């Protein structure tokens, strides 16, 4: 069965520190997709990134970077030089190819607080 | 930009009432989803639909039903609201099926309180 684990429930960092949010997933599918979403205090989930299981290249987008490692079933998210606006709940999610639609299985989220 | 709207941000209903939550998307997406979000549990899928008049149960469909009469609109129905259905309800939509793994776009959520 599919599963997404975000072991860090809450993290606090001081502004300008780097922070890594962990995500470990389980699936029996060989084709799957991984996502990260951000949920700011306003409540609306914002899509950040999607990776498919055949593309293990790390990705960088500004201060954000993602490290996908199939060997450890992890898809970790790093924010460099954190800012107060990064304070949010971050969700990692998994979608398996076998499902008819692109259902997402979410982790329980990590609440990040960036202290000014 | 994709826009997913939900009919209410906050809703207070009494136990036993019938509750309708409406969701509309403007990007002609095939797939639509209803989740509930509870502290410590993340998002859990209630129902989804990949086409008009089609619906599939998610992980926690009990106590809920859905309706999709038009492509852009997906309604969640609580036939007889109960206090354990107090939660944040999130609607989402996405493009495509099968190998087209479009990301889901979310609405702002409806915080439902059942008293």
mmCIF file of C-alpha atoms in Angstrom:
data_model
loop_
_atom_site.group_PDB
_atom_site.id
_atom_site.type_symbol
_atom_site.label_atom_id
_atom_site.label_comp_id
_atom_site.label_asym_id
_atom_site.label_seq_id
_atom_site.Cartn_x
_atom_site.Cartn_y
_atom_site.Cartn_z
ATOM 1 C CA UNK A 1 0.000 0.000 0.000
ATOM 2 C CA UNK A 2 1.101 3.535 -0.634
ATOM 3 C CA UNK A 3 2.244 5.713 2.207
ATOM 4 C CA UNK A 4 3.895 9.080 2.706
ATOM 5 C CA UNK A 5 5.708 9.881 5.938
ATOM 6 C CA UNK A 6 6.703 13.335 7.072
ATOM 7 C CA UNK A 7 8.311 12.615 10.400
ATOM 8 C CA UNK A 8 8.896 16.271 11.300
ATOM 9 C CA UNK A 9 5.659 17.637 12.683
ATOM 10 C CA UNK A 10 6.985 21.128 13.412
ATOM 11 C CA UNK A 11 10.232 22.925 12.683
ATOM 12 C CA UNK A 12 11.336 26.387 13.786
ATOM 13 C CA UNK A 13 14.293 28.187 12.275
ATOM 14 C CA UNK A 14 15.670 31.679 12.488
ATOM 15 C CA UNK A 15 15.439 33.777 9.363
ATOM 16 C CA UNK A 16 18.269 33.175 6.867
ATOM 17 C CA UNK A 17 18.943 29.672 8.126
ATOM 18 C CA UNK A 18 18.648 26.744 5.734
ATOM 19 C CA UNK A 19 16.058 24.096 6.501
ATOM 20 C CA UNK A 20 15.314 20.652 5.066
ATOM 21 C CA UNK A 21 11.906 19.042 5.185
ATOM 22 C CA UNK A 22 11.958 15.264 4.992
ATOM 23 C CA UNK A 23 9.614 13.046 3.012
ATOM 24 C CA UNK A 24 9.755 9.256 2.818
ATOM 25 C CA UNK A 25 7.332 7.326 0.661
ATOM 26 C CA UNK A 26 6.261 3.740 0.087
ATOM 27 C CA UNK A 27 4.828 2.319 -3.099
ATOM 28 C CA UNK A 28 4.878 -0.921 -5.053
ATOM 29 C CA UNK A 29 4.417 0.866 -8.344
ATOM 30 C CA UNK A 30 7.435 1.391 -10.550
ATOM 31 C CA UNK A 31 5.789 4.465 -12.054
ATOM 32 C CA UNK A 32 4.729 7.140 -9.646
ATOM 33 C CA UNK A 33 4.828 10.864 -9.077
ATOM 34 C CA UNK A 34 5.881 12.924 -6.096
ATOM 35 C CA UNK A 35 4.698 16.391 -5.190
ATOM 36 C CA UNK A 36 5.307 19.129 -2.681
ATOM 37 C CA UNK A 37 2.620 21.624 -1.709
ATOM 38 C CA UNK A 38 2.745 24.678 0.523
ATOM 39 C CA UNK A 39 -0.190 25.739 2.682
ATOM 40 C CA UNK A 40 0.280 29.282 4.004
ATOM 41 C CA UNK A 41 -1.876 30.662 6.828
ATOM 42 C CA UNK A 42 -4.486 31.705 4.265
ATOM 43 C CA UNK A 43 -5.271 27.997 3.826
ATOM 44 C CA UNK A 44 -5.004 27.466 0.080
ATOM 45 C CA UNK A 45 -2.574 24.740 -0.969
ATOM 46 C CA UNK A 46 -0.032 25.934 -3.491
ATOM 47 C CA UNK A 47 1.669 23.499 -5.840
ATOM 48 C CA UNK A 48 5.481 23.665 -5.678
ATOM 49 C CA UNK A 49 6.898 20.755 -7.644
ATOM 50 C CA UNK A 50 6.174 17.412 -9.323
ATOM 51 C CA UNK A 51 8.710 14.678 -10.074
ATOM 52 C CA UNK A 52 8.163 11.364 -11.817
ATOM 53 C CA UNK A 53 9.830 8.153 -10.705
ATOM 54 C CA UNK A 54 12.099 8.002 -13.744
ATOM 55 C CA UNK A 55 13.687 11.371 -13.192
ATOM 56 C CA UNK A 56 16.045 11.434 -10.236
ATOM 57 C CA UNK A 57 17.661 14.709 -11.138
ATOM 58 C CA UNK A 58 17.669 17.157 -8.299
ATOM 59 C CA UNK A 59 15.922 20.418 -8.987
ATOM 60 C CA UNK A 60 16.576 23.946 -7.873
ATOM 61 C CA UNK A 61 14.175 26.841 -8.135
ATOM 62 C CA UNK A 62 15.458 29.992 -6.530
ATOM 63 C CA UNK A 63 15.837 29.309 -2.819
ATOM 64 C CA UNK A 64 14.056 25.969 -3.108
ATOM 65 C CA UNK A 65 15.702 22.669 -3.975
ATOM 66 C CA UNK A 66 14.536 19.087 -4.022
ATOM 67 C CA UNK A 67 16.565 15.907 -3.537
ATOM 68 C CA UNK A 68 14.911 12.774 -4.949
ATOM 69 C CA UNK A 69 16.588 9.482 -4.040
ATOM 70 C CA UNK A 70 14.868 6.271 -5.097
ATOM 71 C CA UNK A 71 17.391 4.174 -3.194
ATOM 72 C CA UNK A 72 16.091 5.566 0.093
ATOM 73 C CA UNK A 73 12.543 6.352 -1.120
ATOM 74 C CA UNK A 74 12.971 9.951 -0.131
ATOM 75 C CA UNK A 75 12.026 13.258 -1.680
ATOM 76 C CA UNK A 76 13.404 15.967 0.588
ATOM 77 C CA UNK A 77 12.826 19.686 0.241
ATOM 78 C CA UNK A 78 15.384 22.318 1.235
ATOM 79 C CA UNK A 79 14.782 26.019 1.658
ATOM 80 C CA UNK A 80 17.953 28.078 1.568
ATOM 81 C CA UNK A 81 18.189 31.375 3.435
ATOM 82 C CA UNK A 82 14.698 31.024 4.868
ATOM 83 C CA UNK A 83 12.374 34.004 5.064
ATOM 84 C CA UNK A 84 9.370 34.767 7.220
ATOM 85 C CA UNK A 85 7.127 34.297 4.172
ATOM 86 C CA UNK A 86 8.222 30.659 4.066
ATOM 87 C CA UNK A 87 6.262 30.019 7.254
ATOM 88 C CA UNK A 88 3.599 27.514 6.267
ATOM 89 C CA UNK A 89 2.611 23.878 6.430
ATOM 90 C CA UNK A 90 4.341 21.841 3.744
ATOM 91 C CA UNK A 91 2.880 18.625 2.388
ATOM 92 C CA UNK A 92 4.567 15.882 0.444
ATOM 93 C CA UNK A 93 2.309 13.711 -1.718
ATOM 94 C CA UNK A 94 2.475 10.605 -3.879
ATOM 95 C CA UNK A 95 0.459 9.626 -6.956
ATOM 96 C CA UNK A 96 0.625 6.114 -8.363
ATOM 97 C CA UNK A 97 0.250 5.428 -12.072
ATOM 98 C CA UNK A 98 -2.205 2.588 -11.520
ATOM 99 C CA UNK A 99 -4.965 4.867 -10.262
ATOM 100 C CA UNK A 100 -7.527 6.040 -12.787
ATOM 101 C CA UNK A 101 -7.226 9.664 -11.960
ATOM 102 C CA UNK A 102 -4.198 11.232 -10.362
ATOM 103 C CA UNK A 103 -5.181 10.649 -6.773
ATOM 104 C CA UNK A 104 -2.760 12.083 -4.296
ATOM 105 C CA UNK A 105 -1.776 10.430 -1.027
ATOM 106 C CA UNK A 106 -0.610 13.103 1.350
ATOM 107 C CA UNK A 107 1.732 13.037 4.277
ATOM 108 C CA UNK A 108 0.582 14.648 7.509
ATOM 109 C CA UNK A 109 2.533 17.815 6.803
ATOM 110 C CA UNK A 110 5.382 19.722 8.422
ATOM 111 C CA UNK A 111 4.675 23.112 9.961
ATOM 112 C CA UNK A 112 7.601 25.437 9.348
ATOM 113 C CA UNK A 113 7.945 28.596 11.402
ATOM 114 C CA UNK A 114 10.592 31.094 10.383
ATOM 115 C CA UNK A 115 11.419 33.462 13.217
ATOM 116 C CA UNK A 116 12.500 36.969 12.248
ATOM 117 C CA UNK B 1 -4.223 31.065 -13.852
ATOM 118 C CA UNK B 2 -6.262 28.150 -12.670
ATOM 119 C CA UNK B 3 -9.052 29.167 -10.412
ATOM 120 C CA UNK B 4 -10.839 26.824 -8.056
ATOM 121 C CA UNK B 5 -13.544 28.438 -6.000
ATOM 122 C CA UNK B 6 -15.586 27.095 -3.129
ATOM 123 C CA UNK B 7 -18.968 28.435 -2.187
ATOM 124 C CA UNK B 8 -18.179 29.346 1.429
ATOM 125 C CA UNK B 9 -15.069 29.926 3.525
ATOM 126 C CA UNK B 10 -16.901 29.301 6.784
ATOM 127 C CA UNK B 11 -20.070 27.365 7.452
ATOM 128 C CA UNK B 12 -21.889 26.496 10.667
ATOM 129 C CA UNK B 13 -24.567 23.812 10.567
ATOM 130 C CA UNK B 14 -26.568 21.843 13.072
ATOM 131 C CA UNK B 15 -26.455 18.109 13.598
ATOM 132 C CA UNK B 16 -28.803 16.348 11.197
ATOM 133 C CA UNK B 17 -28.876 19.122 8.610
ATOM 134 C CA UNK B 18 -28.182 18.428 4.960
ATOM 135 C CA UNK B 19 -25.102 20.328 3.836
ATOM 136 C CA UNK B 20 -23.985 21.199 0.319
ATOM 137 C CA UNK B 21 -20.445 22.289 -0.444
ATOM 138 C CA UNK B 22 -19.932 23.593 -3.953
ATOM 139 C CA UNK B 23 -16.742 23.730 -5.953
ATOM 140 C CA UNK B 24 -16.207 25.305 -9.361
ATOM 141 C CA UNK B 25 -13.082 25.289 -11.547
ATOM 142 C CA UNK B 26 -12.528 27.380 -14.628
ATOM 143 C CA UNK B 27 -9.768 25.461 -16.451
ATOM 144 C CA UNK B 28 -11.769 22.685 -18.099
ATOM 145 C CA UNK B 29 -10.082 20.054 -15.914
ATOM 146 C CA UNK B 30 -11.319 16.485 -16.187
ATOM 147 C CA UNK B 31 -10.561 15.501 -12.607
ATOM 148 C CA UNK B 32 -12.053 16.953 -9.456
ATOM 149 C CA UNK B 33 -11.512 15.958 -5.851
ATOM 150 C CA UNK B 34 -12.863 16.512 -2.364
ATOM 151 C CA UNK B 35 -10.594 16.208 0.668
ATOM 152 C CA UNK B 36 -10.977 16.862 4.327
ATOM 153 C CA UNK B 37 -8.095 18.159 6.376
ATOM 154 C CA UNK B 38 -7.782 17.495 10.104
ATOM 155 C CA UNK B 39 -4.889 18.302 12.442
ATOM 156 C CA UNK B 40 -2.347 15.503 12.559
ATOM 157 C CA UNK B 41 -4.048 13.573 9.772
ATOM 158 C CA UNK B 42 -3.103 15.593 6.708
ATOM 159 C CA UNK B 43 -5.479 15.551 3.766
ATOM 160 C CA UNK B 44 -7.720 12.570 3.220
ATOM 161 C CA UNK B 45 -9.567 11.920 -0.003
ATOM 162 C CA UNK B 46 -13.343 11.660 0.299
ATOM 163 C CA UNK B 47 -14.475 11.334 -3.316
ATOM 164 C CA UNK B 48 -13.169 12.122 -6.747
ATOM 165 C CA UNK B 49 -14.505 12.344 -10.262
ATOM 166 C CA UNK B 50 -12.713 11.993 -13.572
ATOM 167 C CA UNK B 51 -15.647 12.884 -15.780
ATOM 168 C CA UNK B 52 -19.139 14.298 -15.721
ATOM 169 C CA UNK B 53 -21.543 12.025 -13.843
ATOM 170 C CA UNK B 54 -18.643 9.780 -12.815
ATOM 171 C CA UNK B 55 -17.607 9.412 -9.203
ATOM 172 C CA UNK B 56 -15.261 7.204 -7.268
ATOM 173 C CA UNK B 57 -14.915 6.678 -3.536
ATOM 174 C CA UNK B 58 -11.760 7.844 -1.892
ATOM 175 C CA UNK B 59 -10.388 6.757 1.452
ATOM 176 C CA UNK B 60 -13.166 8.079 3.690
ATOM 177 C CA UNK B 61 -16.471 8.253 1.759
ATOM 178 C CA UNK B 62 -18.764 7.252 4.622
ATOM 179 C CA UNK B 63 -21.325 9.917 5.431
ATOM 180 C CA UNK B 64 -20.725 11.803 2.189
ATOM 181 C CA UNK B 65 -21.994 11.797 -1.353
ATOM 182 C CA UNK B 66 -21.060 13.832 -4.430
ATOM 183 C CA UNK B 67 -22.582 15.132 -7.605
ATOM 184 C CA UNK B 68 -20.983 16.144 -10.867
ATOM 185 C CA UNK B 69 -23.582 17.238 -13.403
ATOM 186 C CA UNK B 70 -21.309 19.675 -15.216
ATOM 187 C CA UNK B 71 -17.602 19.431 -15.926
ATOM 188 C CA UNK B 72 -16.725 22.564 -14.001
ATOM 189 C CA UNK B 73 -18.751 21.851 -10.867
ATOM 190 C CA UNK B 74 -18.315 19.207 -8.176
ATOM 191 C CA UNK B 75 -20.563 19.173 -5.128
ATOM 192 C CA UNK B 76 -20.010 17.456 -1.807
ATOM 193 C CA UNK B 77 -23.119 16.528 0.148
ATOM 194 C CA UNK B 78 -23.422 15.665 3.794
ATOM 195 C CA UNK B 79 -26.813 13.956 3.962
ATOM 196 C CA UNK B 80 -27.121 14.318 7.734
ATOM 197 C CA UNK B 81 -24.313 16.324 9.254
ATOM 198 C CA UNK B 82 -22.686 15.024 12.409
ATOM 199 C CA UNK B 83 -20.217 16.643 14.791
ATOM 200 C CA UNK B 84 -17.400 14.357 13.613
ATOM 201 C CA UNK B 85 -17.704 15.969 10.203
ATOM 202 C CA UNK B 86 -16.476 19.267 11.595
ATOM 203 C CA UNK B 87 -13.383 19.865 9.481
ATOM 204 C CA UNK B 88 -11.727 21.862 6.719
ATOM 205 C CA UNK B 89 -12.946 20.730 3.313
ATOM 206 C CA UNK B 90 -10.740 21.268 0.296
ATOM 207 C CA UNK B 91 -11.694 20.927 -3.332
ATOM 208 C CA UNK B 92 -9.128 20.365 -6.085
ATOM 209 C CA UNK B 93 -9.020 19.864 -9.822
ATOM 210 C CA UNK B 94 -6.456 18.577 -12.289
ATOM 211 C CA UNK B 95 -5.932 17.908 -15.943
ATOM 212 C CA UNK B 96 -5.870 14.495 -17.552
ATOM 213 C CA UNK B 97 -5.838 10.837 -16.706
ATOM 214 C CA UNK B 98 -3.437 7.960 -17.022
ATOM 215 C CA UNK B 99 0.023 9.097 -17.903
ATOM 216 C CA UNK B 100 -0.911 12.753 -17.807
ATOM 217 C CA UNK B 101 -0.146 13.420 -14.176
ATOM 218 C CA UNK B 102 -1.249 16.975 -13.820
ATOM 219 C CA UNK B 103 -0.761 18.622 -10.510
ATOM 220 C CA UNK B 104 -3.865 19.342 -8.502
ATOM 221 C CA UNK B 105 -5.013 22.900 -7.984
ATOM 222 C CA UNK B 106 -6.799 23.625 -4.743
ATOM 223 C CA UNK B 107 -9.564 25.947 -3.684
ATOM 224 C CA UNK B 108 -9.337 28.084 -0.536
ATOM 225 C CA UNK B 109 -11.204 25.575 1.599
ATOM 226 C CA UNK B 110 -14.446 25.595 3.574
ATOM 227 C CA UNK B 111 -14.219 25.361 7.319
ATOM 228 C CA UNK B 112 -17.350 23.531 8.394
ATOM 229 C CA UNK B 113 -18.483 23.434 11.989
ATOM 230 C CA UNK B 114 -21.312 21.094 12.958
ATOM 231 C CA UNK B 115 -22.876 21.869 16.323
#
